[in-house]
Amino acid sequence: MTGARAWERALVVAALALACALPFALSGFRAFQFTQVGIYAIALLGLNILTGYNGQISLGHGAFYAIGAYTTAIMLDKWNVPYGLTIPVAGLVCLVAGFLFGIPALRLEGLYLALATFALALAVPQILKYFEHWTGGSQGIVLSRPEAPAGLTLTPDQWLYFMTLGVLVVLFVLSANLLRGRTGRAIVAIRDNPIAAQAMGVNTALYKSLTFGVSAAYTGVAGALSAVAVAFVAPDTFNVFLSITLLVGIVVGGLASISGAIFGALFIQFVPNWAQDISKAAPWAIYGIFLIVFMYTMPRGIAGSLKLVLNRLARASGGAGGPV
Amino acid sequence: MEIFLQQVVSGLATGGIYGSLALALVMIYQATDVVNYAQGEMAMFSTYLAWTMINAGLPYWAAFVATLAIAFVGGLVIERVVIRPVENAPILTIVIVCIGLLVILNSLAGWIYSYIQKPFPSPFPETPIVIGTVVFGAHDLGAIGVTLVVLVFLYVFFRYTMLGLAMRAAAQNPSSSRLCGIRVGWMLAVGWGLAALVGAVAGMMVAPIVFLDPNMMGGILIYAFASATLGGFTSPGGAVLGGLIVGVVENLVGTYVRFIGTELKLTVALTMILVVLVVKPSGLFGRAVVHRV
């Protein structure tokens, strides 16, 4: 066990160091792509808390991403609120929205929940266009990109990257702590056996809707960050494909795994680009093939496969004997 | 009153199409517990094949039958080749594979046929049919007729043939069926084939209304979900009836409730799904699934 832990810790430190060095070694455009990876990772972590740890399937997290993005965009556009303030507000708005959506979701399981959230994802662009006065209709809202604060010699791209990285690290530590403790055990227990959890005194209804809220809040923060980074929001960017992409991210990255969110984010950011390089004509066909092959070869996602490798390494090097 | 009747009939026509696609979803769901998110794209692709054949000079009904045959074989092959390797994987893995299938088919259709909308011929005359003082579109009435024929065919197939009985048995109790000598895996494949066939009918009936393009089934799939939910995911007849109800409600609400119009149509579907799921999750005709603890 200790062997595997040590390997894990070393990897986390190395990844953080790499993440800090990255924007200085890359062009502005590449740095922006990695900002996008960070944003996706936050959204995926949110979805993973709900789907991976709590077992509630959501095909509609794009909706919360959209709510977060629009909350920020409207606050910036209408009231000139500083962008740093809008992000926690977007998280709070999504926390409430997710909690409220989580209440009817209590009655739904598995497939039915997937369907209800899928319908939510489909309806979002239409609803956004309908409230034209606030959302700017199908034209969307154009924002201005923030500059790095005075005193820091960073380009706007680098500044956005580090801001995202900061939010990401904070949210990852928070979720790791949340999931490791009493609350996390309750959340997982509900996934594994709701009736037994209830018998042990877990308030399933409260925990499930709260998990929905927290998950939506994470995704909303990601949406808010994306509004700031892209400096533009429009209803059709929050279509059903966004929700599907998020689900693809957590399954490819690894369900019920915190590091899985990062792998999944890298996958959904870069694999479509590779697919485009391979075939200009039908990039999504290539993407679909990637997806299916991935599921055949790594049914537990990248994090799941990596964990196997780590355990083997630990056993081979220390002989301490990791869990089989 | 006349507008009302017209709206009801055209609602029944689109409702029949939703119902057919819902039926395809329910058939796969009952057999495998999987909702096939690629169902709409499979139907779209079949419709493109029909379009190719009609353009090559084949008469409409010959192309229709040929498309059904191809769709059946296609569905069968997809199950054998793509779905079977993940048959025993966690449910989310299968969902992702279905989504992979969805984007592949969508992208292939766009690549081969481009994303420009194409008109698709209707086999029915263009002149509207006048009954009393009410004017009905001939395609609407024809689509209702075709849907009914498909339903009767499926009912007879599942009720009165050995293969139909074997398929129902395989879906209900795989291990006992296997002991009786039914090849359960192949029954599932035939189920996918039949679902693809029903979906192809829905695609060819809806294409003259919405025009043919690779994304044409997106909205229709969600109505099919609404129909299947309303009727109950465990009841094939319910799914069809649910489709008819959804079609009629969609049209009437769009006509009479001013602030909804056509802009919030999908939101109507969302509301219907949510209301049904919250009030009666098993749908109007489904049975509640009881799990042994």
Coordinates of C-alpha atoms in Angstrom, one line a residue:
Chain A
M1 CA 0.0 0.0 0.0
T2 CA 2.7 2.5 1.0
G3 CA 4.6 1.8 -2.2
A4 CA 1.7 2.7 -4.3
R5 CA 1.0 5.8 -2.2
A6 CA 4.6 7.0 -2.6
W7 CA 4.4 6.6 -6.4
E8 CA 1.2 8.4 -6.5
R9 CA 2.5 11.4 -4.5
A10 CA 5.6 11.6 -6.6
L11 CA 3.4 11.7 -9.7
V12 CA 1.2 14.5 -8.3
V13 CA 4.2 16.6 -7.5
A14 CA 5.8 16.0 -10.9
A15 CA 2.5 16.9 -12.6
L16 CA 2.1 20.1 -10.7
A17 CA 5.7 21.2 -11.5
L18 CA 5.1 20.4 -15.2
A19 CA 1.8 22.3 -15.1
C20 CA 3.6 25.4 -13.7
A21 CA 6.3 25.3 -16.3
L22 CA 4.0 24.6 -19.2
P23 CA 2.8 28.1 -20.2
F24 CA 6.4 29.4 -20.4
A25 CA 7.4 26.7 -22.8
L26 CA 4.4 26.9 -25.1
S27 CA 2.9 29.4 -27.5
G28 CA 0.0 31.5 -26.5
F29 CA -2.4 29.3 -28.4
R30 CA -1.1 26.1 -26.8
A31 CA -1.4 27.8 -23.4
F32 CA -5.0 28.6 -24.2
Q33 CA -5.6 25.0 -25.1
F34 CA -4.2 23.9 -21.7
T35 CA -6.4 26.5 -20.0
Q36 CA -9.3 24.8 -21.7
V37 CA -8.0 21.4 -20.4
G38 CA -8.0 22.8 -16.9
I39 CA -11.6 24.1 -17.3
Y40 CA -12.8 20.8 -18.6
A41 CA -11.0 19.0 -15.7
I42 CA -13.0 21.0 -13.2
A43 CA -16.3 20.3 -15.0
L44 CA -15.4 16.6 -15.3
L45 CA -14.5 16.4 -11.6
G46 CA -17.9 17.8 -10.8
L47 CA -19.6 15.3 -13.1
N48 CA -17.5 12.5 -11.7
I49 CA -18.5 13.3 -8.1
L50 CA -22.1 12.8 -9.2
T51 CA -21.8 9.9 -11.7
G52 CA -18.7 8.2 -10.6
Y53 CA -18.9 8.4 -6.8
N54 CA -22.7 8.8 -6.3
G55 CA -23.9 6.7 -9.2
Q56 CA -26.3 9.2 -10.6
I57 CA -25.9 9.4 -14.4
S58 CA -26.2 12.8 -15.8
L59 CA -26.3 13.5 -19.6
G60 CA -27.1 17.1 -19.0
H61 CA -24.2 18.7 -17.2
G62 CA -23.7 21.0 -20.2
A63 CA -26.8 22.8 -18.8
F64 CA -25.0 23.7 -15.6
Y65 CA -21.9 24.6 -17.6
A66 CA -24.1 27.0 -19.5
I67 CA -25.7 28.4 -16.4
G68 CA -22.3 29.1 -14.9
A69 CA -21.1 30.7 -18.2
Y70 CA -24.2 32.9 -18.5
T71 CA -24.2 34.0 -14.9
T72 CA -20.7 35.3 -15.4
A73 CA -21.3 36.8 -18.8
I74 CA -24.5 38.6 -17.7
M75 CA -22.8 40.0 -14.5
L76 CA -19.9 41.2 -16.6
D77 CA -22.0 42.6 -19.4
K78 CA -24.8 44.2 -17.5
W79 CA -23.4 45.2 -14.1
N80 CA -19.6 45.4 -14.7
V81 CA -18.9 43.2 -11.8
P82 CA -15.1 42.3 -11.5
Y83 CA -14.7 38.9 -13.1
G84 CA -13.0 37.4 -10.1
L85 CA -16.2 37.8 -8.1
T86 CA -18.5 36.4 -10.8
I87 CA -16.9 33.0 -10.6
P88 CA -17.9 32.1 -7.0
V89 CA -21.3 33.6 -7.7
A90 CA -21.7 31.3 -10.8
G91 CA -20.7 28.4 -8.6
L92 CA -23.4 29.3 -6.0
V93 CA -26.1 29.8 -8.6
C94 CA -25.3 26.4 -10.0
L95 CA -25.2 24.9 -6.5
V96 CA -28.8 26.0 -6.0
A97 CA -29.9 25.0 -9.5
G98 CA -28.3 21.6 -9.1
F99 CA -29.8 21.1 -5.7
L100 CA -33.3 22.0 -7.0
F101 CA -32.9 19.7 -10.1
G102 CA -31.6 17.0 -7.7
I103 CA -34.9 16.9 -5.9
P104 CA -37.0 15.5 -8.7
A105 CA -34.0 13.4 -9.7
L106 CA -34.3 11.6 -6.3
R107 CA -37.2 9.7 -7.8
L108 CA -35.3 8.6 -10.9
E109 CA -32.7 6.0 -11.2
G110 CA -30.1 4.9 -13.8
L111 CA -31.7 5.1 -17.2
Y112 CA -34.5 7.4 -16.3
L113 CA -32.2 10.0 -14.7
A114 CA -30.0 9.8 -17.8
L115 CA -33.1 10.5 -20.0
A116 CA -34.3 13.4 -17.8
T117 CA -30.9 15.1 -17.8
F118 CA -30.5 14.4 -21.6
A119 CA -33.7 16.3 -22.2
L120 CA -32.4 19.1 -20.1
A121 CA -29.3 19.3 -22.2
L122 CA -31.3 19.4 -25.4
A123 CA -33.6 22.1 -24.1
V124 CA -30.9 24.5 -22.9
P125 CA -30.0 26.3 -26.2
Q126 CA -33.7 27.0 -26.8
I127 CA -34.3 28.3 -23.3
L128 CA -31.2 30.5 -23.6
K129 CA -32.4 32.0 -26.9
Y130 CA -35.9 32.6 -25.5
F131 CA -34.7 35.0 -22.8
E132 CA -33.2 37.2 -25.3
H133 CA -33.2 40.3 -23.2
W134 CA -30.7 38.8 -20.8
T135 CA -28.8 36.4 -22.9
G136 CA -28.5 38.3 -26.2
G137 CA -30.5 35.6 -28.0
S138 CA -28.6 33.5 -30.6
Q139 CA -26.0 36.3 -31.0
G140 CA -24.7 35.6 -27.5
I141 CA -22.7 38.0 -25.5
V142 CA -19.2 39.3 -26.4
L143 CA -16.9 40.0 -23.4
S144 CA -13.5 41.4 -23.2
R145 CA -10.6 39.2 -22.1
P146 CA -9.0 40.1 -18.7
E147 CA -5.4 41.4 -18.6
A148 CA -3.0 40.1 -16.0
P149 CA -3.1 42.3 -12.8
A150 CA -0.5 45.1 -12.8
G151 CA 2.9 43.9 -11.4
L152 CA 2.7 40.5 -12.9
T153 CA 4.6 40.2 -16.2
L154 CA 2.3 37.6 -17.7
T155 CA 0.6 37.6 -21.1
P156 CA -3.3 37.4 -20.9
D157 CA -3.0 33.8 -22.0
Q158 CA -0.6 32.9 -19.3
W159 CA -2.6 34.8 -16.7
L160 CA -5.8 32.9 -17.6
Y161 CA -3.9 29.7 -17.5
F162 CA -2.6 30.3 -14.0
M163 CA -5.9 31.5 -12.7
T164 CA -7.5 28.3 -14.0
L165 CA -4.8 26.2 -12.5
G166 CA -5.2 27.9 -9.2
V167 CA -9.0 27.3 -9.1
L168 CA -8.4 23.8 -10.3
V169 CA -5.9 23.0 -7.5
V170 CA -8.2 24.5 -4.8
L171 CA -11.3 22.6 -6.1
F172 CA -9.3 19.3 -6.4
V173 CA -8.0 19.5 -2.9
L174 CA -11.5 20.3 -1.6
S175 CA -13.1 17.4 -3.4
A176 CA -10.3 15.0 -2.3
N177 CA -11.0 16.0 1.3
L178 CA -14.7 15.8 0.8
L179 CA -14.6 12.3 -0.7
R180 CA -12.0 10.9 1.7
G181 CA -14.0 11.6 4.8
R182 CA -17.4 10.7 6.3
T183 CA -19.3 12.5 3.6
G184 CA -17.4 10.8 0.9
R185 CA -18.1 7.4 2.4
A186 CA -21.8 8.2 2.6
I187 CA -21.8 9.3 -1.0
V188 CA -20.1 6.1 -2.2
A189 CA -22.3 3.9 0.1
I190 CA -25.4 5.4 -1.6
R191 CA -24.0 4.3 -5.0
D192 CA -23.1 0.8 -3.9
N193 CA -26.3 0.0 -2.0
P194 CA -28.8 2.7 -1.3
I195 CA -30.9 0.6 1.0
A196 CA -28.0 -0.5 3.2
A197 CA -26.8 3.1 3.3
Q198 CA -30.2 4.2 4.5
A199 CA -30.3 1.5 7.1
M200 CA -27.0 2.7 8.4
G201 CA -28.5 6.1 9.0
V202 CA -27.4 8.0 5.9
N203 CA -30.0 10.5 4.9
T204 CA -30.0 9.4 1.2
A205 CA -32.4 12.0 -0.1
L206 CA -30.4 14.9 1.4
Y207 CA -27.0 13.5 0.4
K208 CA -28.1 12.8 -3.2
S209 CA -29.5 16.2 -3.8
L210 CA -26.6 17.9 -2.1
T211 CA -24.2 15.8 -4.3
F212 CA -26.1 17.0 -7.3
G213 CA -25.7 20.6 -6.1
V214 CA -22.0 20.3 -5.4
S215 CA -21.5 18.6 -8.8
A216 CA -23.4 21.3 -10.6
A217 CA -21.4 24.0 -8.7
Y218 CA -18.1 22.5 -9.9
T219 CA -19.4 22.4 -13.5
G220 CA -20.8 25.9 -13.1
V221 CA -17.4 27.3 -12.0
A222 CA -15.9 25.6 -15.1
G223 CA -18.5 27.3 -17.2
A224 CA -17.8 30.6 -15.6
L225 CA -14.1 30.2 -16.2
S226 CA -14.7 29.3 -19.9
A227 CA -16.8 32.4 -20.3
V228 CA -13.9 34.5 -19.0
A229 CA -11.3 32.7 -21.0
V230 CA -13.2 32.5 -24.3
A231 CA -14.7 36.0 -23.8
F232 CA -17.8 34.9 -25.6
V233 CA -21.0 33.0 -24.8
A234 CA -23.6 31.8 -27.3
P235 CA -26.5 29.4 -26.9
D236 CA -25.4 26.9 -29.6
T237 CA -22.0 26.3 -27.9
F238 CA -23.9 24.7 -25.0
N239 CA -25.7 22.1 -27.1
V240 CA -26.2 18.5 -26.3
F241 CA -22.8 17.5 -27.6
L242 CA -21.2 19.4 -24.8
S243 CA -23.0 17.3 -22.2
I244 CA -22.1 14.1 -24.1
T245 CA -18.5 15.3 -24.3
L246 CA -18.4 15.7 -20.6
L247 CA -19.8 12.2 -20.0
V248 CA -17.2 10.8 -22.5
G249 CA -14.5 12.6 -20.5
I250 CA -15.3 10.9 -17.2
V251 CA -15.7 7.5 -18.6
V252 CA -12.5 7.6 -20.7
G253 CA -10.6 9.3 -17.8
G254 CA -11.9 6.8 -15.3
L255 CA -15.1 6.8 -13.2
A256 CA -14.8 7.5 -9.5
S257 CA -11.3 8.8 -9.7
I258 CA -10.0 12.3 -9.1
S259 CA -7.0 12.1 -11.4
G260 CA -9.4 10.6 -14.1
A261 CA -10.8 14.1 -14.5
I262 CA -7.4 15.3 -15.8
F263 CA -6.9 12.4 -18.2
G264 CA -10.5 12.8 -19.4
A265 CA -10.0 16.5 -20.0
L266 CA -6.8 15.9 -22.0
F267 CA -8.7 13.4 -24.1
I268 CA -11.7 15.6 -24.9
Q269 CA -9.5 18.6 -25.6
F270 CA -6.9 17.0 -27.8
V271 CA -8.3 13.8 -29.4
P272 CA -10.8 15.7 -31.6
N273 CA -7.9 17.8 -32.9
W274 CA -5.9 14.7 -33.7
A275 CA -8.9 13.3 -35.4
Q276 CA -9.1 16.4 -37.5
D277 CA -5.5 16.1 -38.4
I278 CA -6.1 12.5 -39.5
S279 CA -9.2 13.2 -41.6
K280 CA -10.4 16.7 -42.4
A281 CA -13.5 15.2 -44.0
A282 CA -14.9 13.2 -41.1
P283 CA -13.1 14.1 -37.9
W284 CA -16.0 12.9 -35.7
A285 CA -16.0 9.5 -37.3
I286 CA -12.3 9.1 -36.3
Y287 CA -13.2 10.4 -32.8
G288 CA -16.0 7.8 -32.6
I289 CA -13.6 5.1 -33.5
F290 CA -11.1 6.3 -30.9
L291 CA -13.9 6.2 -28.4
I292 CA -15.0 2.7 -29.1
V293 CA -11.5 1.3 -29.2
F294 CA -10.8 3.0 -25.9
M295 CA -13.8 1.4 -24.3
Y296 CA -12.7 -2.0 -25.6
T297 CA -9.1 -1.8 -24.4
M298 CA -9.6 0.2 -21.1
P299 CA -13.1 -0.4 -19.8
R300 CA -12.1 1.3 -16.5
G301 CA -10.7 4.4 -18.1
I302 CA -7.2 5.7 -18.2
A303 CA -7.0 6.2 -14.4
G304 CA -8.1 2.7 -13.8
S305 CA -5.4 1.2 -16.1
L306 CA -2.8 3.5 -14.6
K307 CA -3.7 2.4 -11.1
L308 CA -3.0 -1.2 -12.2
V309 CA 0.4 -0.2 -13.5
L310 CA 1.2 1.7 -10.4
N311 CA 0.3 -1.2 -8.2
R312 CA 2.5 -3.5 -10.3
L313 CA 5.4 -1.0 -10.1
A314 CA 5.1 -0.7 -6.3
R315 CA 5.1 -4.5 -5.9
A316 CA 8.1 -4.9 -8.2
S317 CA 10.2 -2.2 -6.6
G318 CA 9.5 -2.3 -2.9
G319 CA 8.2 -5.8 -2.6
A320 CA 5.9 -4.2 0.0
G321 CA 3.0 -5.8 -1.7
G322 CA 0.3 -3.6 -3.0
P323 CA -3.3 -4.6 -3.0
V324 CA -3.9 -7.1 -5.8
Chain B
M1 CA -62.7 23.4 -35.1
E2 CA -61.3 22.6 -38.5
I3 CA -57.9 23.9 -37.5
F4 CA -58.2 21.7 -34.4
L5 CA -58.9 18.6 -36.4
Q6 CA -56.1 19.3 -38.9
Q7 CA -53.7 19.8 -36.1
V8 CA -54.8 16.6 -34.4
V9 CA -54.3 14.6 -37.6
S10 CA -50.9 16.0 -38.4
G11 CA -50.0 15.5 -34.8
L12 CA -51.0 11.8 -35.2
A13 CA -48.8 11.6 -38.3
T14 CA -45.7 12.9 -36.6
G15 CA -46.8 11.1 -33.4
G16 CA -46.8 7.8 -35.3
I17 CA -43.2 8.5 -36.4
Y18 CA -42.1 9.3 -32.8
G19 CA -43.9 6.2 -31.8
S20 CA -42.1 4.1 -34.3
L21 CA -38.7 5.3 -33.1
A22 CA -39.8 5.0 -29.5
L23 CA -40.8 1.4 -30.3
A24 CA -37.3 0.8 -31.7
L25 CA -35.8 2.1 -28.5
V26 CA -38.1 0.0 -26.3
M27 CA -37.3 -3.2 -28.3
I28 CA -33.6 -2.8 -27.6
Y29 CA -34.2 -1.7 -24.1
Q30 CA -36.3 -4.6 -23.2
A31 CA -33.9 -7.1 -24.7
T32 CA -30.6 -5.6 -23.3
D33 CA -31.4 -2.9 -20.7
V34 CA -29.6 -0.5 -23.0
V35 CA -31.0 2.7 -24.4
N36 CA -29.6 3.0 -27.9
Y37 CA -28.6 6.6 -28.3
A38 CA -27.5 5.9 -31.9
Q39 CA -31.0 4.8 -32.9
G40 CA -31.8 8.1 -34.5
E41 CA -28.6 8.2 -36.5
M42 CA -29.1 4.7 -37.7
A43 CA -32.5 5.7 -39.0
M44 CA -31.0 8.8 -40.6
F45 CA -28.3 6.8 -42.3
S46 CA -30.9 4.3 -43.7
T47 CA -32.9 7.2 -45.0
Y48 CA -29.9 8.4 -46.9
L49 CA -29.5 4.9 -48.4
A50 CA -33.1 5.1 -49.6
W51 CA -32.4 8.5 -51.1
T52 CA -29.4 7.2 -53.0
M53 CA -31.5 4.3 -54.4
I54 CA -34.4 6.6 -55.4
N55 CA -32.0 9.0 -57.1
A56 CA -30.5 6.1 -59.0
G57 CA -33.9 5.5 -60.5
L58 CA -35.4 2.8 -58.4
P59 CA -39.1 3.1 -57.9
Y60 CA -40.0 4.4 -54.4
W61 CA -41.5 1.2 -52.9
A62 CA -38.7 -1.0 -54.3
A63 CA -36.2 1.4 -52.6
F64 CA -38.3 1.3 -49.4
V65 CA -38.2 -2.5 -49.2
A66 CA -34.5 -2.6 -50.1
T67 CA -33.7 -0.1 -47.4
L68 CA -35.6 -2.1 -44.8
A69 CA -33.6 -5.2 -45.7
I70 CA -30.3 -3.2 -45.5
A71 CA -31.3 -1.6 -42.2
F72 CA -32.1 -5.0 -40.8
V73 CA -28.8 -6.5 -41.8
G74 CA -27.0 -3.3 -40.7
G75 CA -28.5 -3.4 -37.2
L76 CA -27.7 -7.1 -36.9
V77 CA -24.1 -6.5 -37.9
I78 CA -23.7 -3.5 -35.5
E79 CA -24.9 -5.6 -32.6
R80 CA -22.5 -8.5 -33.5
V81 CA -19.5 -6.4 -34.2
V82 CA -19.7 -3.3 -32.0
I83 CA -22.0 -4.0 -29.1
R84 CA -21.2 -7.6 -28.3
P85 CA -17.6 -7.1 -27.1
V86 CA -18.9 -4.8 -24.3
E87 CA -22.1 -6.8 -23.6
N88 CA -21.0 -7.5 -20.0
A89 CA -19.2 -4.2 -19.4
P90 CA -20.7 -1.6 -17.0
I91 CA -23.8 0.1 -18.4
L92 CA -21.9 3.5 -18.8
T93 CA -19.4 1.8 -21.1
I94 CA -22.1 0.6 -23.3
V95 CA -23.7 4.1 -23.3
I96 CA -20.3 5.5 -24.5
V97 CA -20.0 2.9 -27.2
C98 CA -23.5 3.9 -28.4
I99 CA -22.4 7.5 -28.4
G100 CA -19.3 6.6 -30.4
L101 CA -21.6 4.9 -32.9
L102 CA -23.8 8.0 -33.0
V103 CA -20.9 10.4 -33.9
I104 CA -19.5 7.9 -36.4
L105 CA -22.8 7.6 -38.3
N106 CA -23.5 11.3 -38.2
S107 CA -20.0 12.2 -39.4
L108 CA -20.0 9.6 -42.1
A109 CA -23.4 10.8 -43.5
G110 CA -22.1 14.4 -43.5
W111 CA -18.9 13.3 -45.3
I112 CA -20.6 11.2 -47.9
Y113 CA -23.8 13.3 -48.5
S114 CA -22.7 16.8 -47.1
Y115 CA -24.7 18.7 -44.5
I116 CA -26.9 20.5 -47.1
Q117 CA -30.6 19.7 -46.6
K118 CA -32.1 17.5 -49.3
P119 CA -35.7 17.1 -50.2
F120 CA -36.9 13.5 -49.8
P121 CA -39.8 12.3 -51.9
S122 CA -43.1 11.2 -50.3
P123 CA -44.8 8.2 -51.9
F124 CA -48.2 9.8 -51.4
P125 CA -49.9 12.3 -53.7
E126 CA -49.3 15.9 -53.2
T127 CA -53.0 16.9 -53.5
P128 CA -54.5 17.2 -50.0
I129 CA -57.5 15.0 -49.2
V130 CA -60.7 16.8 -48.3
I131 CA -63.1 15.1 -45.9
G132 CA -66.1 17.2 -45.2
T133 CA -64.8 20.7 -44.8
V134 CA -61.4 19.6 -43.3
V135 CA -58.3 19.4 -45.4
F136 CA -55.7 16.7 -44.6
G137 CA -52.2 16.3 -46.0
A138 CA -52.0 13.1 -47.9
H139 CA -48.5 12.4 -46.5
D140 CA -49.9 12.7 -43.0
L141 CA -52.6 10.2 -43.6
G142 CA -50.1 7.9 -45.5
A143 CA -47.6 8.1 -42.7
I144 CA -50.3 7.0 -40.2
G145 CA -51.2 4.1 -42.4
V146 CA -47.6 3.0 -42.8
T147 CA -47.0 3.2 -39.1
L148 CA -50.0 1.1 -38.4
V149 CA -48.9 -1.6 -40.9
V150 CA -45.5 -1.8 -39.2
L151 CA -47.2 -2.2 -35.8
V152 CA -49.5 -5.0 -37.0
F153 CA -46.5 -6.7 -38.6
L154 CA -44.5 -6.6 -35.4
Y155 CA -47.4 -7.6 -33.3
V156 CA -48.0 -10.7 -35.4
F157 CA -44.3 -11.4 -35.5
F158 CA -43.9 -11.4 -31.7
R159 CA -47.2 -13.0 -30.9
Y160 CA -47.5 -15.8 -33.5
T161 CA -44.1 -16.9 -34.7
M162 CA -41.6 -19.2 -33.1
L163 CA -38.7 -16.6 -33.6
G164 CA -40.8 -13.9 -32.0
L165 CA -41.5 -16.1 -29.0
A166 CA -37.9 -17.1 -28.7
M167 CA -36.9 -13.4 -28.8
R168 CA -39.4 -12.6 -26.0
A169 CA -38.1 -15.5 -24.0
A170 CA -34.5 -14.4 -24.5
A171 CA -35.3 -10.9 -23.3
Q172 CA -37.2 -12.0 -20.3
N173 CA -35.0 -14.7 -18.9
P174 CA -31.7 -15.2 -20.8
S175 CA -30.4 -18.1 -18.7
S176 CA -33.5 -20.3 -18.8
S177 CA -33.9 -19.6 -22.5
R178 CA -30.3 -20.7 -23.1
L179 CA -31.1 -23.9 -21.3
C180 CA -34.0 -24.4 -23.7
G181 CA -31.7 -24.2 -26.6
I182 CA -32.4 -20.6 -27.7
R183 CA -29.4 -18.8 -29.0
V184 CA -29.8 -15.8 -26.8
G185 CA -26.9 -13.8 -28.4
W186 CA -28.4 -14.1 -31.8
M187 CA -31.9 -13.2 -30.6
L188 CA -30.4 -9.9 -29.3
A189 CA -28.8 -9.3 -32.7
V190 CA -32.1 -10.0 -34.4
G191 CA -33.7 -7.5 -32.0
W192 CA -31.2 -4.8 -33.0
G193 CA -31.9 -5.6 -36.7
L194 CA -35.7 -5.3 -36.2
A195 CA -35.2 -2.0 -34.3
A196 CA -33.0 -0.7 -37.1
L197 CA -35.8 -1.7 -39.5
V198 CA -38.5 0.1 -37.6
G199 CA -36.2 3.1 -37.2
A200 CA -35.7 3.2 -41.0
V201 CA -39.4 3.3 -41.6
A202 CA -39.6 6.3 -39.1
G203 CA -36.8 8.0 -41.0
M204 CA -38.3 7.6 -44.4
M205 CA -41.7 8.8 -43.2
V206 CA -40.3 11.9 -41.4
A207 CA -37.8 12.9 -44.0
P208 CA -40.4 14.5 -46.4
I209 CA -41.6 16.7 -43.5
V210 CA -38.3 17.8 -41.9
F211 CA -36.0 17.4 -45.0
L212 CA -33.0 15.1 -45.1
D213 CA -29.8 16.1 -43.4
P214 CA -27.4 14.4 -41.0
N215 CA -28.8 16.1 -38.0
M216 CA -32.5 15.6 -38.8
M217 CA -33.1 12.9 -36.1
G218 CA -31.7 14.9 -33.1
G219 CA -35.0 16.6 -32.2
I220 CA -37.0 13.5 -33.2
L221 CA -35.0 11.3 -30.9
I222 CA -35.9 13.4 -27.9
Y223 CA -39.6 13.2 -28.8
A224 CA -39.1 9.4 -29.1
F225 CA -37.6 9.4 -25.6
A226 CA -40.6 11.4 -24.4
S227 CA -42.9 9.0 -26.1
A228 CA -41.2 5.9 -24.6
T229 CA -41.1 7.5 -21.2
L230 CA -44.8 8.4 -21.4
G231 CA -45.9 5.0 -22.6
G232 CA -43.4 3.2 -20.3
F233 CA -40.1 1.8 -21.3
T234 CA -41.4 -1.7 -20.6
S235 CA -44.4 -1.6 -22.9
P236 CA -44.0 -1.6 -26.8
G237 CA -47.7 -0.8 -27.3
G238 CA -47.4 2.0 -24.7
A239 CA -44.5 3.5 -26.5
V240 CA -46.5 3.8 -29.7
L241 CA -49.5 5.3 -27.9
G242 CA -47.2 7.6 -26.1
G243 CA -45.8 8.7 -29.4
L244 CA -49.3 9.6 -30.7
I245 CA -50.1 11.5 -27.5
V246 CA -46.8 13.4 -27.7
G247 CA -47.3 14.3 -31.3
V248 CA -50.8 15.6 -30.8
V249 CA -49.9 17.5 -27.6
E250 CA -46.9 19.0 -29.3
N251 CA -49.0 20.3 -32.2
L252 CA -51.9 21.6 -30.1
V253 CA -49.6 23.3 -27.6
G254 CA -47.7 24.9 -30.5
T255 CA -50.9 26.1 -32.0
Y256 CA -52.9 27.3 -29.0
V257 CA -50.4 28.3 -26.3
R258 CA -49.1 31.5 -27.8
F259 CA -45.8 32.0 -25.8
I260 CA -44.6 28.6 -26.6
G261 CA -45.0 28.6 -30.4
T262 CA -42.3 26.7 -32.2
E263 CA -39.4 28.2 -30.2
L264 CA -39.8 26.2 -27.1
K265 CA -41.0 23.0 -28.6
L266 CA -38.1 21.0 -27.2
T267 CA -38.8 22.4 -23.8
V268 CA -42.3 21.0 -24.0
A269 CA -40.7 17.6 -24.5
L270 CA -38.4 18.2 -21.6
T271 CA -41.4 19.2 -19.4
M272 CA -43.3 16.1 -20.4
I273 CA -40.4 13.8 -19.7
L274 CA -39.9 15.4 -16.3
V275 CA -43.6 15.4 -15.3
V276 CA -44.0 11.7 -16.3
L277 CA -40.8 10.7 -14.6
V278 CA -41.7 12.4 -11.3
V279 CA -45.4 11.5 -11.2
K280 CA -45.3 8.0 -12.6
P281 CA -41.8 6.8 -13.6
S282 CA -42.9 3.6 -15.1
G283 CA -45.0 5.4 -17.6
L284 CA -48.7 5.0 -18.4
F285 CA -48.6 1.4 -19.5
G286 CA -45.2 0.1 -18.1
R287 CA -45.0 -2.0 -15.1
A288 CA -42.9 -0.9 -12.2
V289 CA -39.7 -3.0 -12.0
V290 CA -39.3 -4.6 -8.6
H291 CA -35.8 -5.4 -7.4
R292 CA -35.1 -8.1 -4.9
V293 CA -32.9 -6.9 -2.2

